[in-house]
N, CA and C of each residue as an Amber inpcrd file, in Angstrom:
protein
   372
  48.8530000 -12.8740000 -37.8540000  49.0160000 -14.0310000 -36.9830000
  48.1870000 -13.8000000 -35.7210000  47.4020000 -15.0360000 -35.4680000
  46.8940000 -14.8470000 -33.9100000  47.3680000 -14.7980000 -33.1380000
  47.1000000 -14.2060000 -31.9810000  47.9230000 -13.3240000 -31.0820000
  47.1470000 -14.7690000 -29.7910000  47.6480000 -15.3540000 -29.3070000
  47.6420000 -16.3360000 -28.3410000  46.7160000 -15.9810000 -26.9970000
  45.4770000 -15.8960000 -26.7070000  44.8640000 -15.7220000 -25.4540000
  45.0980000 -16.6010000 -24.2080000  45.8100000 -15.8180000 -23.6800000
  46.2240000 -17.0260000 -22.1120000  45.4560000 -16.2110000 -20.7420000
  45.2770000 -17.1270000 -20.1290000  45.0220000 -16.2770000 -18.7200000
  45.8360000 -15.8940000 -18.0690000  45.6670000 -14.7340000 -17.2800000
  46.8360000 -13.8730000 -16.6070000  47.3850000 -14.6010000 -16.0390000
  49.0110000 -14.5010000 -15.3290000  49.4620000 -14.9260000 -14.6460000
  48.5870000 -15.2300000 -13.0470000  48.3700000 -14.1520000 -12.4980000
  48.0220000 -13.6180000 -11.7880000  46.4280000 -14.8010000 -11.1840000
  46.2110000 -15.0650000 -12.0060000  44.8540000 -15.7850000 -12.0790000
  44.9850000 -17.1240000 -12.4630000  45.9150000 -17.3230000 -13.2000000
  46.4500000 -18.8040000 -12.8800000  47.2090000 -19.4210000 -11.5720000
  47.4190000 -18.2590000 -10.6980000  48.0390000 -18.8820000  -9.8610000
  47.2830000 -18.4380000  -8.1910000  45.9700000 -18.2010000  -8.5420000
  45.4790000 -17.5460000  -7.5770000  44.5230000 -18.9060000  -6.9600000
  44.2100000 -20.0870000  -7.9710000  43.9190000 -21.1420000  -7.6060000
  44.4770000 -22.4900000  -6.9400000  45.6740000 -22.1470000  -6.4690000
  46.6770000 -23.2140000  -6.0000000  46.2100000 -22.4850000  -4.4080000
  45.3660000 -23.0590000  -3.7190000  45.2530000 -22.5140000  -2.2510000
  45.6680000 -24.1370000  -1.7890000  46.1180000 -23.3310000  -0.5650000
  46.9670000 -24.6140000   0.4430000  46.2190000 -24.8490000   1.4350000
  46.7030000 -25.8730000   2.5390000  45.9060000 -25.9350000   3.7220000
  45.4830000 -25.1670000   4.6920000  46.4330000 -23.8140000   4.7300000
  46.6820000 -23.0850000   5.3230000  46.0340000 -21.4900000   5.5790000
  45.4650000 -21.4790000   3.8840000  45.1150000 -20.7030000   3.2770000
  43.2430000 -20.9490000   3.6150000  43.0080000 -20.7310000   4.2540000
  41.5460000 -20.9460000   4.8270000  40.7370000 -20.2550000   3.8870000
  40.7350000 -19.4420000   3.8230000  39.9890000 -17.7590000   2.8760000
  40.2120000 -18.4600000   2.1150000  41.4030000 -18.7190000   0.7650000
  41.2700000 -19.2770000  -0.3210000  40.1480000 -20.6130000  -0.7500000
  40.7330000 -21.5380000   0.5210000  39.4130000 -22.2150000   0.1740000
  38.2730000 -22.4170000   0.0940000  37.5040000 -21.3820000   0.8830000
  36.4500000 -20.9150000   0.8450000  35.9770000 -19.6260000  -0.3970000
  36.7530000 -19.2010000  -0.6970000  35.9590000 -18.5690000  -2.0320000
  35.7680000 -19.4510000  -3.5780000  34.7640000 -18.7620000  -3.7270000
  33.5950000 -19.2570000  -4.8000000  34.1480000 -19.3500000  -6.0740000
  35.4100000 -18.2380000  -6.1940000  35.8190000 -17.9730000  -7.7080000
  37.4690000 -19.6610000  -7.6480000  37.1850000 -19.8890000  -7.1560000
  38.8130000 -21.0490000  -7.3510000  38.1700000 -22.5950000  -7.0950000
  39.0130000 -23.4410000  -8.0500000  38.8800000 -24.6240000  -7.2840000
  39.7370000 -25.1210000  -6.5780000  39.3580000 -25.4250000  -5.3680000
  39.8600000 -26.3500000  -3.9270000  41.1130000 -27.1450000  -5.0250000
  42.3570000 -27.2100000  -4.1680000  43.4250000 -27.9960000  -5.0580000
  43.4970000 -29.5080000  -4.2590000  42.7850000 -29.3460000  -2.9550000
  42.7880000 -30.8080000  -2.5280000  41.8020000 -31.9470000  -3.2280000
  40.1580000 -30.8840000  -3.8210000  39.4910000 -31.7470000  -4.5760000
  39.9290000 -31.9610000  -5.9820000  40.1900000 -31.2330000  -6.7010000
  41.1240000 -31.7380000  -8.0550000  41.8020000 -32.5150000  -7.7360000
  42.9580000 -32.8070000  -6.8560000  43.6610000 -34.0090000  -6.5650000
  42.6950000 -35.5050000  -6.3250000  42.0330000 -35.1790000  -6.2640000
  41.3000000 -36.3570000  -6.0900000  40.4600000 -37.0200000  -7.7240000
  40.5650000 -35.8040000  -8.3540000  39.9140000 -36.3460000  -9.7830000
  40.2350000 -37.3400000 -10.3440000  40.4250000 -38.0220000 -11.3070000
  40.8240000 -38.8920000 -12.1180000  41.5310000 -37.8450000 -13.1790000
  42.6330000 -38.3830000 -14.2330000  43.2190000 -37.7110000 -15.1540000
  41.7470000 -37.7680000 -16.5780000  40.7350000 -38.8800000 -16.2690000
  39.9070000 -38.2050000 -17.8890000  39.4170000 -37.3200000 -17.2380000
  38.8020000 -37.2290000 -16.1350000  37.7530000 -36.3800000 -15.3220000
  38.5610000 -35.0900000 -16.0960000  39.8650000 -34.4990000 -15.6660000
  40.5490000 -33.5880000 -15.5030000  40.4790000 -33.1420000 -17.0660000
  40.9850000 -34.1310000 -18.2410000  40.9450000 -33.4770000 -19.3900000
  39.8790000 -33.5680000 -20.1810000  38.5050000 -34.2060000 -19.5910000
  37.6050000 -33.5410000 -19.7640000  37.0870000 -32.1520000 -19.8190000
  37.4120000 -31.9730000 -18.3720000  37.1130000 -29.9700000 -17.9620000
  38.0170000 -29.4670000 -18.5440000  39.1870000 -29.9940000 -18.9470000
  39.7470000 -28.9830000 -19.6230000  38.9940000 -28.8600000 -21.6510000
  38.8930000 -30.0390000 -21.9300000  38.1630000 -29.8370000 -22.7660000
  36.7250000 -28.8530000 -23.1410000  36.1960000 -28.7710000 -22.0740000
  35.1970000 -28.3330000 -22.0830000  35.1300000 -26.8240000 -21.6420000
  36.1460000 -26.8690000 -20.6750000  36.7070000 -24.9400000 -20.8250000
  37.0130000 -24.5940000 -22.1210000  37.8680000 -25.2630000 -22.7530000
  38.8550000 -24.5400000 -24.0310000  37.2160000 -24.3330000 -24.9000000
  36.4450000 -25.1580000 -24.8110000  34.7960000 -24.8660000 -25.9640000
  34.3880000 -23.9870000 -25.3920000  34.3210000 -23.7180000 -24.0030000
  33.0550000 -22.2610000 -23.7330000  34.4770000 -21.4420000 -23.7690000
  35.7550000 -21.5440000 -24.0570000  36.3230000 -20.0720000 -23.8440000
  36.3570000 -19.8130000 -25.3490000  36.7370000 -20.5380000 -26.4390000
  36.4380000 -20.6060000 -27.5680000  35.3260000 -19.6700000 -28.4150000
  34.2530000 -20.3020000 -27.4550000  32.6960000 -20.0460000 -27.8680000
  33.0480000 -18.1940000 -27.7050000  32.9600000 -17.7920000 -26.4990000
  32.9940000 -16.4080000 -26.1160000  34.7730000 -15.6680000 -26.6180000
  35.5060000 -16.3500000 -27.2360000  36.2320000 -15.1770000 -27.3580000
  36.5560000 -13.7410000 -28.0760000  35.2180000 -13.1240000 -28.4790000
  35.0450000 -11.9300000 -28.5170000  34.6120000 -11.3130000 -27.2630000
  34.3070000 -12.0980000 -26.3760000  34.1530000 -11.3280000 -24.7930000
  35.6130000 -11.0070000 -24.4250000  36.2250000 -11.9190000 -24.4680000
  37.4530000 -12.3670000 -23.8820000  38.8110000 -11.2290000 -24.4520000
  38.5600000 -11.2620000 -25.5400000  39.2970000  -9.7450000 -26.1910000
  38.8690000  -8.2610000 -25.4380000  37.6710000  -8.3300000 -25.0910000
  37.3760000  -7.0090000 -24.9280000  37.7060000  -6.4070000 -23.6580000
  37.4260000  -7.8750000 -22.5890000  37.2530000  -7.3040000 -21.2160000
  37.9450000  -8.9170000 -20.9710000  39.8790000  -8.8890000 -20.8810000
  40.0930000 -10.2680000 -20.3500000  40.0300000 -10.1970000 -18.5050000
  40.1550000  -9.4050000 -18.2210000  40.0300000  -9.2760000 -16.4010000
  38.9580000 -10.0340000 -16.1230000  37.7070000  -9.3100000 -16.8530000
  36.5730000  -9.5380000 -16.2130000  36.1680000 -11.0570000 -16.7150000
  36.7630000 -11.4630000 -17.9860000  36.1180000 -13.1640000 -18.2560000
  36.8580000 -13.6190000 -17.7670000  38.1950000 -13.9840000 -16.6780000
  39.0790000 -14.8320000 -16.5180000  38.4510000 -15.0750000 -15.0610000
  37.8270000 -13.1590000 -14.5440000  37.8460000 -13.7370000 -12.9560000
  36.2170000 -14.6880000 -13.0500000  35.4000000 -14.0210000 -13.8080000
  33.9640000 -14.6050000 -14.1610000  33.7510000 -16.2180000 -14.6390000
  35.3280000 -16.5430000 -15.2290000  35.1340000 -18.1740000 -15.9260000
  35.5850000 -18.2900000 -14.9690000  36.0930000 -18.4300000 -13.8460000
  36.9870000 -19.1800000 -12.4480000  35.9310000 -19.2880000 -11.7510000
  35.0950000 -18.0360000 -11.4680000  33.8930000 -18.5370000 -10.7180000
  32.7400000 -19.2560000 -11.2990000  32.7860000 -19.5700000 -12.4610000
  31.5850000 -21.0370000 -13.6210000  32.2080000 -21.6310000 -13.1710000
  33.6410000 -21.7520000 -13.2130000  34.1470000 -22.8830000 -13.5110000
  34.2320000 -24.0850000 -11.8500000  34.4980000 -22.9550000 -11.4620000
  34.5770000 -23.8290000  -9.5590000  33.2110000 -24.2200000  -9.2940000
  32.0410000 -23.0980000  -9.6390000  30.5200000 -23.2460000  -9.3180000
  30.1630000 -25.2370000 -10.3440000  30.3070000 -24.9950000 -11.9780000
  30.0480000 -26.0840000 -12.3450000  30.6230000 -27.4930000 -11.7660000
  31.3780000 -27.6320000 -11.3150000  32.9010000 -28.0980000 -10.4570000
  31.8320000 -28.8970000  -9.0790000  31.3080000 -28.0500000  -8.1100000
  31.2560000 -27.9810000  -7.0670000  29.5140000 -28.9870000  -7.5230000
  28.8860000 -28.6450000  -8.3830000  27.6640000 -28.9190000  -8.8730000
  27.7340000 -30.4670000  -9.1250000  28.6570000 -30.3730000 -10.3290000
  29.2330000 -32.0960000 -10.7900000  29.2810000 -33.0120000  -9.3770000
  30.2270000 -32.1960000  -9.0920000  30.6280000 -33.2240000  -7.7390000
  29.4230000 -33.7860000  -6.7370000  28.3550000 -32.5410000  -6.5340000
  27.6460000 -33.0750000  -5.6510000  26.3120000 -34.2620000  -6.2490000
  26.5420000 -34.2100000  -7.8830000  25.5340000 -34.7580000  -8.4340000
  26.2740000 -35.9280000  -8.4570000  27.4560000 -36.2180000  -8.6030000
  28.4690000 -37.1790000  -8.8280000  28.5370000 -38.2960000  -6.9780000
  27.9540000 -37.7560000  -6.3610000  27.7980000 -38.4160000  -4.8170000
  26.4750000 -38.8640000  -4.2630000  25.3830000 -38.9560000  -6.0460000
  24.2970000 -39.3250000  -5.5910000  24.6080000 -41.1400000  -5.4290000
  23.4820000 -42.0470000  -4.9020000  23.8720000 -43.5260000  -4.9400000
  23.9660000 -43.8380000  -5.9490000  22.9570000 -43.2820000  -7.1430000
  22.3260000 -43.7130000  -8.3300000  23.1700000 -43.3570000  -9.8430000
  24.1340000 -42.2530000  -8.8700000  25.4120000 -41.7590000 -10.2590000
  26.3680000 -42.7840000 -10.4870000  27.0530000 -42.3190000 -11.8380000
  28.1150000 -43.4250000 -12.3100000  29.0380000 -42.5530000 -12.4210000
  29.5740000 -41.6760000 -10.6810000  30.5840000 -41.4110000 -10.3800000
  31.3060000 -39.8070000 -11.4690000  32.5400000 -40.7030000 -12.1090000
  33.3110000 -39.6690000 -12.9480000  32.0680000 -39.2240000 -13.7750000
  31.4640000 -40.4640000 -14.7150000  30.3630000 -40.1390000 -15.9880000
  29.6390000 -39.6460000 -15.5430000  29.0720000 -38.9230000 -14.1570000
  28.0870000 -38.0620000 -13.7030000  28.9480000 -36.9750000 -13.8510000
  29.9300000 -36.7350000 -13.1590000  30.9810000 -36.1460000 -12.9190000
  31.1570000 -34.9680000 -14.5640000  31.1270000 -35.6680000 -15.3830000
  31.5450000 -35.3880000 -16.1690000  30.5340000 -34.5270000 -17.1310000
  29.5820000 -35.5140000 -17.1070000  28.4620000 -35.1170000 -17.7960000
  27.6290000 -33.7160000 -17.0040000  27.2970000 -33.7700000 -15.9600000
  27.2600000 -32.6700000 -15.4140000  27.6590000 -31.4890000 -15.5100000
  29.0780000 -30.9260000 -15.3770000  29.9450000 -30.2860000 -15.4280000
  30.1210000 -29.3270000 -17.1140000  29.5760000 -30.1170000 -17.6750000
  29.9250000 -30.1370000 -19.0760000  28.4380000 -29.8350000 -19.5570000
  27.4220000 -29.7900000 -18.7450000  26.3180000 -29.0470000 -18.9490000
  26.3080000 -27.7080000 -18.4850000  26.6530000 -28.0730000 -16.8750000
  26.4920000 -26.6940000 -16.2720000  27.4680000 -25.0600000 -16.6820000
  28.6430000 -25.7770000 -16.8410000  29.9040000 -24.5830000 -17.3960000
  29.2890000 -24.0140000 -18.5210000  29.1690000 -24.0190000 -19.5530000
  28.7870000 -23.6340000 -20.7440000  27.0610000 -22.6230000 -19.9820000
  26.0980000 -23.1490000 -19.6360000  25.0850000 -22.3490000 -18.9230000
  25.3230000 -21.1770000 -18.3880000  26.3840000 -21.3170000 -16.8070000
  26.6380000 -20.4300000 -16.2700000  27.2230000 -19.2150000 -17.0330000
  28.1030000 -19.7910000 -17.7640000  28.8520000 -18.4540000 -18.5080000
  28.2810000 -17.9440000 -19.3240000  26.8790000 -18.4060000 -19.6680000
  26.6570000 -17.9670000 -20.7890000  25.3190000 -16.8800000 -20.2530000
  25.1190000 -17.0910000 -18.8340000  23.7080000 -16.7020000 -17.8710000
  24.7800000 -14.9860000 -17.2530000  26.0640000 -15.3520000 -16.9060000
  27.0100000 -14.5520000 -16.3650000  27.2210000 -13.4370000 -17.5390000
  27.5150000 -13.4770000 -18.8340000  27.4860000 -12.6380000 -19.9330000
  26.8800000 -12.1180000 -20.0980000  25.1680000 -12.3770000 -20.0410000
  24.1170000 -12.0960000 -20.4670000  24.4780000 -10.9690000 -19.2950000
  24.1330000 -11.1490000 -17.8270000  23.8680000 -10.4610000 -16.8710000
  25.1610000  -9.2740000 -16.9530000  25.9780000  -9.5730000 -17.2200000
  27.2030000  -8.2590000 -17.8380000  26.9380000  -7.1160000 -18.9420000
  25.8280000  -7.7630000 -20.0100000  25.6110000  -7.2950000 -21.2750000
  24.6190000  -6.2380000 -20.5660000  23.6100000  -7.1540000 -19.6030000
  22.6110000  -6.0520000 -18.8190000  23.0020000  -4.5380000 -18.2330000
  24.1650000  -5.1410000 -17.3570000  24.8080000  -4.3290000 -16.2390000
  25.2080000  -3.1000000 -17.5700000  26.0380000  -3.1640000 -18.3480000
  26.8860000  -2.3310000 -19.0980000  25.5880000  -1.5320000 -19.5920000
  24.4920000  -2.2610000 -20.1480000  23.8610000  -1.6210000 -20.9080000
  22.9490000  -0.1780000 -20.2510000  22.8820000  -0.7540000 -18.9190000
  22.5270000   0.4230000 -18.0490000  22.5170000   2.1430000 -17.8050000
């Protein structure tokens, strides 16, 4: 039986930063919980769609070394996030469908540019 891959506790809950929490919102590896609130619900199960495919894709990384892909997909994942959004605020975008489409290019890239550069590092 498959044995269920979840992300740590620890790392699921390291992305809920508050107002208060200044530092949190400023690092690179989380997404801002005031801009997710602002998403739309497809926006939202979009990215989630599109995480569960690149975590999918890599989970023989994900077995080997889960520390290092959970903290490494948080930082794709906020970076693709932060990317969407700003492509998503051009005049000429159609908003979420930039939003979306974006995001859903860039995630899958990064992680896959971030692995590579891990495969390097180790191989050293």
């Amino acid at each position: 039986m498959d044995k269920e891959l979840s992300m740590p506790a620890k790392a699921r809950t390291t992305g809920r930063a508050t107002a208060t929490n200044v530092s949190a919102q400023s690092r690179e590896d989380i997404l801002n919980a005031r801009a997710i609130s602002t998403l739309g619900a497809g926006v939202v199960n979009a990215m989630s769609a599109v995480g569960a495919a690149v975590i999918k894709k890599h989970k023989p990384v994900l077995g080997k070394s889960p520390d290092w892909f959970w903290h490494m997909f948080a930082k794709c994942e906020a970076k693709a996030a932060r990317v969407a959004e700003q492509a998503a605020r051009d005049p000429e975008a159609c908003g979420d469908a930039t939003f979306i489409e974006v995001y859903a290019a860039q995630l899958p890239k990064l992680m896959t540019a971030a692995l590579e550069s891990h495969e390097k590092a180790k191989a050293k």
